[in-house]
Coordinates of C-alpha atoms and ligand atoms in Angstrom, one line a residue:
Chain A
M1 CA -0.8 -13.1 1.4
A2 CA -3.7 -11.3 -0.2
L3 CA -5.7 -11.5 1.9
T4 CA -3.2 -10.2 4.1
A5 CA -2.5 -7.2 1.8
K6 CA -5.9 -5.8 1.6
F7 CA -6.8 -6.3 5.0
V8 CA -3.9 -3.6 5.8
K9 CA -5.5 -1.1 2.4
T10 CA -8.4 -1.2 5.1
Q11 CA -7.0 -0.7 7.9
E12 CA -5.2 2.6 6.4
L13 CA -9.5 2.9 4.3
L14 CA -10.2 3.1 8.1
F15 CA -8.1 5.5 9.3
E16 CA -9.6 8.2 6.3
L17 CA -12.7 7.6 8.0
R18 CA -14.2 10.4 10.0
V19 CA -17.3 10.1 12.4
A20 CA -19.4 12.3 9.8
D21 CA -19.0 8.8 7.3
V22 CA -20.2 6.1 9.6
M23 CA -23.0 7.9 12.6
R24 CA -26.6 7.6 12.1
R25 CA -28.3 10.8 11.3
D26 CA -32.0 10.7 12.4
V27 CA -31.0 10.4 15.5
I28 CA -34.8 9.2 17.3
T29 CA -34.3 12.2 19.8
V30 CA -36.5 13.1 23.8
R31 CA -37.1 16.9 25.6
P32 CA -36.2 16.5 29.0
D33 CA -39.6 17.8 29.6
Q34 CA -41.1 13.9 29.0
T35 CA -40.9 11.0 31.2
M36 CA -40.6 8.2 32.0
T37 CA -42.9 6.4 31.4
E38 CA -43.0 8.6 28.0
L39 CA -40.0 7.2 27.5
R40 CA -40.3 4.1 27.8
R41 CA -42.6 3.9 25.3
I42 CA -40.6 6.1 22.8
L43 CA -37.8 2.8 23.1
R44 CA -39.8 0.1 23.1
D45 CA -41.1 1.3 19.4
H46 CA -38.3 2.3 18.3
R47 CA -35.8 -0.5 19.7
I48 CA -32.9 1.0 20.9
S49 CA -31.9 1.5 24.2
G50 CA -31.0 4.6 24.2
T51 CA -31.1 7.7 23.0
P52 CA -29.9 11.6 23.2
V53 CA -32.0 13.8 25.1
A54 CA -32.1 17.4 24.0
A55 CA -34.3 20.8 24.4
G56 CA -34.1 21.8 20.3
D57 CA -30.8 20.8 18.7
E58 CA -29.0 21.3 21.0
L59 CA -27.8 18.0 22.8
V60 CA -28.1 18.7 27.5
G61 CA -28.5 14.7 28.2
M62 CA -27.7 10.5 27.6
I63 CA -31.0 8.7 28.5
T64 CA -30.3 4.4 28.5
I65 CA -32.7 1.3 28.8
A66 CA -29.7 1.3 32.8
D67 CA -31.7 4.9 33.9
L68 CA -35.7 3.3 33.1
I69 CA -35.1 0.3 35.0
A70 CA -33.0 1.7 37.8
F71 CA -36.3 4.5 38.1
L72 CA -38.5 1.3 37.7
N73 CA -37.0 -0.8 40.6
S74 CA -37.8 2.6 42.4
D75 CA -40.7 3.3 44.0
E76 CA -41.2 6.5 42.2
E77 CA -44.3 6.9 40.5
E78 CA -43.4 9.3 37.8
A79 CA -39.8 11.3 36.8
L80 CA -39.5 13.4 34.3
I81 CA -36.4 12.1 31.7
G82 CA -34.1 15.7 32.4
D83 CA -34.4 14.3 36.4
K84 CA -33.1 11.4 34.9
M85 CA -30.7 11.5 31.7
T86 CA -26.9 12.0 32.7
A87 CA -26.4 15.7 32.4
N88 CA -23.2 17.3 30.2
P89 CA -22.8 13.8 28.9
D90 CA -19.4 13.1 26.4
S91 CA -19.7 13.4 23.0
L92 CA -18.1 12.9 19.8
F93 CA -17.1 15.8 17.1
S94 CA -18.4 14.7 13.1
D95 CA -15.7 16.2 12.3
Q96 CA -13.7 13.6 14.3
L97 CA -11.0 10.7 12.7
L98 CA -13.8 7.0 13.6
V99 CA -9.9 5.3 15.3
H100 CA -10.4 8.2 17.5
A101 CA -14.1 7.6 18.3
I102 CA -13.5 4.1 19.0
Q103 CA -11.1 4.3 21.2
Q104 CA -12.9 6.5 22.8
F105 CA -15.8 3.6 23.3
D106 CA -12.7 1.6 24.9
A107 CA -11.9 3.7 27.6
T108 CA -15.1 4.4 29.0
R109 CA -18.0 1.4 27.8
F110 CA -20.9 3.5 26.8
G111 CA -22.4 1.9 24.3
R112 CA -23.2 5.4 22.4
F113 CA -22.1 8.9 21.9
P114 CA -24.0 12.0 21.0
V115 CA -22.4 13.6 17.7
L116 CA -22.1 16.8 17.6
D117 CA -21.3 19.9 15.1
P118 CA -17.7 21.1 15.8
R119 CA -18.7 25.1 15.1
S120 CA -22.1 25.4 16.4
R121 CA -22.5 22.2 18.8
K122 CA -25.1 22.1 17.5
L123 CA -26.3 17.6 17.9
V124 CA -26.1 16.1 14.2
G125 CA -26.2 12.7 15.2
I126 CA -24.9 9.5 17.0
L127 CA -23.2 7.2 16.6
T128 CA -22.7 3.1 18.0
K129 CA -20.6 0.3 17.3
G130 CA -22.9 -1.4 15.7
L131 CA -23.1 2.1 13.4
I132 CA -19.0 2.1 13.6
I133 CA -19.3 -1.5 12.1
E134 CA -20.9 -1.2 9.9
G135 CA -19.3 1.5 8.1
M136 CA -16.0 -0.2 8.1
L137 CA -17.3 -3.0 7.0
R138 CA -19.1 -0.9 3.7
A139 CA -15.8 1.1 3.2
M140 CA -14.2 -2.6 2.8
E141 CA -17.0 -3.7 0.2
Q142 CA -16.4 -0.1 -1.7
A143 CA -12.5 -0.5 -1.7
F144 CA -12.3 -3.9 -2.2
Q145 CA -15.2 -2.9 -4.9
E146 CA -13.5 -0.5 -7.2
E147 CA -9.9 -1.7 -7.7
E148 CA -11.8 -5.6 -8.5
I149 CA -13.9 -3.7 -11.6
R150 CA -10.7 -2.0 -12.3
Q151 CA -9.0 -5.2 -12.6
Y152 CA -11.5 -6.7 -14.1
R153 CA -12.1 -4.1 -16.9
A154 CA -8.8 -4.4 -17.9
S155 CA -8.0 -7.8 -18.3
H156 CA -10.6 -8.2 -20.4
I157 CA -9.7 -5.3 -22.8
F158 CA -9.1 -7.5 -25.6
E159 CA -11.5 -10.2 -25.3
D160 CA -13.8 -6.8 -25.5
M161 CA -12.7 -5.3 -28.3
V162 CA -14.0 -6.0 -31.7
A163 CA -10.4 -5.6 -34.0
E164 CA -7.9 -8.0 -36.4
Y165 CA -5.2 -6.6 -34.1
K166 CA -5.1 -5.4 -30.8
E167 CA -2.2 -4.0 -29.1
I168 CA -2.3 -1.3 -25.6
Y169 CA 0.4 1.3 -26.1
L170 CA 1.8 3.2 -22.3
T171 CA 4.1 5.6 -22.6
Y172 CA 6.6 8.0 -20.1
E173 CA 9.5 10.0 -20.3
L174 CA 12.1 9.4 -18.1
V175 CA 14.6 12.8 -17.5
G176 CA 18.5 12.2 -16.2
R177 CA 19.4 12.0 -12.7
D178 CA 15.6 12.5 -11.6
F179 CA 15.7 10.4 -8.4
D180 CA 12.9 10.8 -7.3
R181 CA 11.8 10.0 -10.3
A182 CA 13.8 7.2 -10.9
G183 CA 11.7 4.0 -11.4
K184 CA 7.9 5.3 -11.2
A185 CA 7.3 4.0 -14.5
S186 CA 8.9 0.4 -14.0
T187 CA 6.7 0.6 -10.9
Q188 CA 3.6 2.0 -12.0
M189 CA 3.9 -0.8 -15.3
K190 CA 3.9 -3.5 -13.3
R191 CA 0.9 -2.3 -11.1
N192 CA -1.1 -1.6 -15.1
L193 CA -0.3 -4.8 -15.8
K194 CA -1.5 -6.8 -12.4
R195 CA -4.3 -5.3 -13.3
L196 CA -4.6 -6.3 -16.4
G197 CA -4.4 -9.1 -15.7
I198 CA -0.5 -10.9 -16.8
R199 CA 0.7 -14.2 -14.7
P200 CA 2.3 -12.8 -12.2
D201 CA 6.6 -14.4 -13.1
I202 CA 6.2 -12.6 -16.6
I203 CA 5.2 -9.6 -14.6
H204 CA 8.2 -10.1 -12.2
R205 CA 9.9 -10.5 -15.2
L206 CA 8.7 -7.5 -17.6
A207 CA 9.7 -5.2 -14.1
V208 CA 12.4 -6.4 -13.2
A209 CA 14.0 -5.5 -17.7
S210 CA 12.6 -2.2 -17.1
Y211 CA 14.0 -0.9 -14.2
E212 CA 17.4 -2.1 -14.8
A213 CA 16.4 0.0 -18.3
E214 CA 14.8 3.1 -16.4
M215 CA 17.8 3.6 -14.1
N216 CA 20.3 3.0 -17.0
T217 CA 18.6 5.6 -18.3
V218 CA 18.0 8.3 -15.3
L219 CA 21.8 7.1 -14.1
Y220 CA 23.7 7.5 -17.8
A221 CA 21.0 9.5 -20.2
E222 CA 19.9 13.4 -20.5
S223 CA 15.9 12.1 -21.4
G224 CA 13.9 9.0 -22.7
V225 CA 10.9 7.3 -23.7
M226 CA 10.1 4.2 -22.4
E227 CA 7.6 2.8 -25.3
F228 CA 5.5 -0.7 -23.6
R229 CA 3.7 -2.4 -26.4
I230 CA 0.9 -4.6 -24.7
A231 CA -0.6 -7.5 -27.3
P232 CA -2.4 -10.6 -27.4
E233 CA 0.6 -13.1 -27.2
E234 CA 3.9 -10.8 -26.3
I235 CA 4.5 -7.3 -24.6
V236 CA 7.2 -5.8 -25.5
M237 CA 9.6 -2.6 -24.2
R238 CA 10.9 -0.7 -26.1
L239 CA 13.1 2.2 -24.3
R240 CA 15.0 5.4 -26.3
D241 CA 17.6 7.7 -25.1
R242 CA 19.5 11.1 -25.6
G243 CA 23.4 10.9 -24.0
P244 CA 26.3 10.1 -24.1
G245 CA 25.4 5.9 -25.8
I246 CA 27.5 3.0 -25.0
A247 CA 31.0 2.6 -26.1
D248 CA 31.0 -1.3 -26.6
V249 CA 27.9 -3.3 -26.2
E250 CA 28.9 -6.4 -26.2
K251 CA 31.1 -5.6 -23.2
A252 CA 28.0 -4.0 -21.6
K253 CA 26.2 -7.4 -21.8
Q254 CA 28.8 -9.0 -20.0
P255 CA 28.1 -9.6 -16.1
G256 CA 30.4 -7.1 -14.0
Y257 CA 30.9 -4.1 -16.3
S258 CA 30.3 -1.2 -15.4
G259 CA 31.6 2.1 -15.4
A260 CA 29.6 3.5 -13.5
P261 CA 31.5 7.1 -11.7
E262 CA 31.6 6.5 -7.5
W263 CA 29.3 8.4 -6.9
V264 CA 26.1 5.5 -9.2
R265 CA 27.4 3.1 -6.3
E266 CA 27.0 5.0 -3.0
M267 CA 22.7 5.0 -4.8
G268 CA 22.9 1.2 -4.6
F269 CA 24.1 0.8 -8.9
G270 CA 27.0 -0.4 -10.3
A271 CA 27.0 -3.6 -9.8
G272 CA 27.6 -3.8 -14.1
M273 CA 24.7 -6.4 -13.1
G274 CA 21.7 -4.6 -14.7
I275 CA 22.0 -5.4 -18.8
P276 CA 23.0 -9.2 -17.4
N277 CA 19.3 -9.1 -16.0
I278 CA 18.0 -7.2 -18.6
I279 CA 18.7 -10.3 -20.5
K280 CA 17.8 -12.8 -18.2
C281 CA 14.4 -11.2 -18.1
A282 CA 14.1 -11.7 -21.4
D283 CA 12.8 -13.9 -24.4
R284 CA 14.4 -11.0 -26.5
I285 CA 16.1 -8.1 -26.3
D286 CA 18.1 -5.8 -28.9
L287 CA 19.9 -3.6 -27.5
Q288 CA 22.0 -0.5 -30.5
S289 CA 24.0 2.9 -28.8
T290 CA 25.4 5.2 -31.0
V291 CA 28.4 7.2 -29.0
G292 CA 27.5 10.8 -28.0
V293 CA 23.4 9.8 -29.6
G294 CA 21.7 8.0 -27.1
T295 CA 20.9 4.3 -26.4
T296 CA 17.9 2.0 -27.4
L297 CA 17.1 -1.1 -26.2
S298 CA 14.1 -3.1 -26.9
V299 CA 13.3 -6.7 -24.8
R300 CA 10.0 -9.2 -26.3
I301 CA 8.0 -11.1 -23.4
F302 CA 5.8 -13.7 -24.5
T303 CA 2.6 -13.9 -22.4
G304 CA 1.1 -16.2 -23.7
A305 CA -0.2 -20.0 -23.2
G306 CA 3.7 -21.3 -23.6
A307 CA 5.5 -17.9 -22.1
N308 CA 8.9 -19.5 -20.6
R309 CA 8.1 -20.0 -17.0
A310 CA 10.3 -17.7 -13.8
G311 CA 13.5 -18.9 -13.4
D312 CA 13.2 -20.8 -17.5
E313 CA 16.6 -18.9 -19.0
G314 CA 15.4 -16.4 -21.7
G315 CA 15.6 -16.6 -25.0
G316 CA 18.8 -14.4 -24.4
T317 CA 20.5 -11.3 -26.9
Chain B
M1 CA 10.2 -16.0 13.0
T2 CA 7.2 -13.0 12.2
L3 CA 8.3 -9.3 11.5
R4 CA 7.3 -8.0 14.9
E5 CA 9.9 -11.4 16.2
V6 CA 12.5 -8.8 13.7
V7 CA 12.0 -6.0 15.2
E8 CA 13.0 -7.1 18.4
E9 CA 16.0 -9.4 17.4
L10 CA 17.8 -5.9 14.9
S11 CA 16.2 -3.4 18.2
A12 CA 14.8 -1.8 14.9
E13 CA 12.2 0.9 14.7
V14 CA 9.2 1.0 13.2
L15 CA 9.1 3.4 10.0
H16 CA 5.5 2.6 7.9
G17 CA 3.2 -1.0 9.3
A18 CA 0.2 -2.2 10.6
E19 CA 0.2 -3.9 13.6
E20 CA -1.6 -7.3 11.5
E21 CA 1.5 -7.0 9.1
L22 CA 3.8 -7.8 11.8
N23 CA 2.9 -10.4 12.5
G24 CA 3.4 -11.8 8.3
T25 CA 5.8 -14.5 8.8
V26 CA 9.3 -14.1 7.0
A27 CA 12.2 -17.9 5.8
T28 CA 14.1 -15.6 3.1
V29 CA 16.2 -13.0 3.2
A30 CA 18.2 -10.3 0.5
A31 CA 21.1 -8.6 2.3
G32 CA 23.4 -5.6 0.3
D33 CA 23.7 -2.2 -0.8
L34 CA 23.9 -3.1 -5.0
M35 CA 20.3 -2.9 -6.0
S36 CA 21.0 -5.3 -9.4
D37 CA 22.2 -8.1 -6.6
V38 CA 18.5 -7.6 -5.2
L39 CA 17.3 -7.5 -8.6
T40 CA 19.4 -10.5 -10.0
R41 CA 17.6 -13.1 -7.8
A42 CA 15.8 -16.4 -8.5
T43 CA 13.4 -16.2 -6.2
I44 CA 10.9 -13.3 -4.3
A45 CA 12.6 -13.4 -0.7
D46 CA 10.5 -12.0 1.6
L47 CA 13.0 -9.3 3.6
L48 CA 15.5 -6.1 1.8
V49 CA 18.7 -5.7 4.4
T50 CA 20.2 -3.4 3.0
G51 CA 22.5 0.0 4.4
L52 CA 21.4 1.7 0.8
S53 CA 18.2 4.3 2.1
N54 CA 17.1 6.0 -0.9
M55 CA 13.7 5.8 -3.3
Q56 CA 15.6 3.5 -4.8
T57 CA 15.3 0.8 -1.9
I58 CA 11.9 1.3 -2.0
R59 CA 11.3 0.5 -5.9
T60 CA 13.6 -1.9 -6.1
A61 CA 11.9 -3.5 -3.6
T62 CA 8.5 -3.2 -4.9
V63 CA 9.7 -4.1 -8.7
A64 CA 11.7 -7.5 -7.2
G65 CA 7.9 -8.6 -5.2
I66 CA 9.7 -8.0 -1.7
K67 CA 7.1 -7.0 1.1
S68 CA 8.8 -5.6 3.7
I69 CA 12.7 -4.2 4.7
V70 CA 15.8 -3.1 7.4
I71 CA 17.7 -0.6 6.7
V72 CA 20.9 -0.6 9.1
R73 CA 23.3 1.6 10.8
G74 CA 20.9 3.8 11.4
K75 CA 20.3 5.4 7.8
P76 CA 18.3 8.5 8.2
V77 CA 14.8 7.9 6.4
S78 CA 13.4 11.0 4.8
P79 CA 9.4 10.7 4.6
Q80 CA 9.2 11.1 1.0
M81 CA 10.3 6.9 1.6
I82 CA 9.1 6.6 4.4
D83 CA 5.0 8.1 1.9
L84 CA 6.3 5.4 -0.6
A85 CA 6.0 2.9 2.2
R86 CA 3.2 3.6 2.3
E87 CA 1.8 3.4 -1.0
E88 CA 3.5 0.9 -2.1
D89 CA 2.0 -1.3 0.8
L90 CA 5.8 -2.1 2.1
V91 CA 6.4 -2.5 5.2
L92 CA 9.4 -0.3 6.4
M93 CA 12.4 -0.3 9.3
V94 CA 15.5 0.3 10.4
T95 CA 18.2 -1.0 13.0
G96 CA 21.6 0.6 14.2
M97 CA 23.5 -2.6 13.4
K98 CA 26.0 -3.0 10.4
L99 CA 24.6 -4.6 7.5
F100 CA 27.0 -8.0 9.0
E101 CA 25.5 -8.2 12.6
A102 CA 22.1 -7.3 11.0
A103 CA 22.3 -10.9 8.5
G104 CA 24.4 -12.4 11.4
R105 CA 21.2 -11.7 13.5
L106 CA 19.2 -13.0 11.0
W107 CA 21.2 -16.1 9.6
A108 CA 21.7 -17.7 12.9
R109 CA 17.6 -17.5 13.4
G110 CA 17.8 -20.0 11.0
L111 CA 16.3 -16.9 8.1
R112 CA 18.4 -18.0 4.5
T113 CA 18.7 -16.5 1.5
G114 CA 16.3 -18.9 -0.4
E115 CA 18.7 -19.6 -3.2
T116 CA 20.8 -23.1 -4.1
R117 CA 23.9 -22.2 -4.7
A118 CA 25.7 -22.1 -7.7
Ligands
LIG1 N1 21.5 3.7 -21.2 C1 23.1 3.7 -21.4 N2 23.8 5.3 -21.7 C2 24.7 5.0 -20.6 N3 25.7 4.3 -20.9 C3 25.0 2.9 -20.6 C4 23.5 2.8 -21.0 N4 23.1 1.4 -19.9 C5 24.5 0.8 -19.1 N5 25.1 1.7 -19.1 C6 27.0 1.5 -19.7 O1 26.7 0.4 -18.9 C7 27.5 0.0 -18.1 C8 26.5 -1.3 -17.2 O2 25.6 -1.4 -17.9 P1 25.0 -2.9 -16.5 O3 23.5 -1.9 -16.7 O4 24.9 -3.7 -17.3 O5 26.1 -1.6 -15.5 P2 25.4 -0.8 -13.9 O6 24.6 0.5 -14.0 O7 26.9 -0.1 -14.5 O8 24.9 -1.5 -13.0 P3 23.7 -2.5 -12.0 O9 22.7 -2.4 -13.1 O10 24.2 -3.2 -11.6 O11 23.2 -1.0 -10.7 C9 27.6 1.0 -17.3 O12 27.7 1.6 -15.6 C10 26.9 2.5 -17.5 O13 28.3 2.9 -18.3
LIG2 MG1 22.9 -0.7 -14.9

């Protein structure tokens, strides 16, 4: 799966590549007034099988090894490139998406295309299938390396830093009823934890607990601050919100209890499973609430070698 | 069953997801409109089938580790949801079928919840 995910990311990355990113810029060109004998030497010396024909930096044609063979098989002694070339050849623009260029290769079966600047229409490069593959591999490698380096750096942060106490704090501000962003903090946090190299089952428990808590604040309260304290042996999430508070905290912990109004159900919430889910995921929780003031929830999850495996019952309250 | 077969079985329209991703296989399904029910699962489902179509659908799947989503009843899907699906690398599709029919068809094709019954 990880590999497929990477592969798909790569595909998306390819959709961002343009012809200019992978084309070769130092194009070998020939002039229309050069001879076919000269062409033979040029193709051989540069080990290429075709080349644009240019007058100045104006593209006038393409000439390939196939044209040369046809000429050699004829009984002509000598000829000018200008007479044997394909005039007005198909070309690409440097700002074209690479995927479109690839389609053009497929559609025509040509091995190479001259590349023109979209404004000046001057010859600025050449694109071959080989160059496309090279360019794609380069882009892929770069994307993988960036994420790998990030993960490597983050996952070694505790080993790399020298201190008596090592902790990282990450904080998010939550806004009541902001449903475009609701849950964003928790999904970002999930990504952060992955980079930190936290065990996947622990990440899952933290993400679920954090998301349920974040949604409660966005659904029921005015605003909140969600803080994660990441230490070598544990992660503690604390969410303090300003809002109506919960009148009966013990009741709210019961599965199926919900005080959610109808509009909350329409949004996909209000099963009364949020706080029970949090309890299930956590090793320790502490839920305090004052009606009319707000609610504070702390969730502690152990991350050390002996930490609970997924599926183990959490330590509960 | 591959995701492509799911698309065909449900006559679904793929809103985000590359060809290669549709080759991925699915065995387990979470179905429902209440997100906490999805999050309370003990195992990670391959596919979420839901009538809920908002940003929380995508975020819930992300948090739950579910990689593909079918939205039922032809509910409109906002461009922001598609953007988010792209960002989170999820396959997102929509079908005109109701939750009951969509779930029934997938069950008939051998997909299960993946959870042991309590
Ligand atoms: N931060 C909060 N501020 C005020 N009330 C809250 C808060 N969190 C929870 N509640 C109250 O406690 C009830 C139970 O919360 P819980 O998260 O368990 O279930 P739910 O939000 O109703 O449904 P679900 O989480 O399954 O979608 C809520 O319906 C709400 O009335
Ligand atoms: Mg809730």
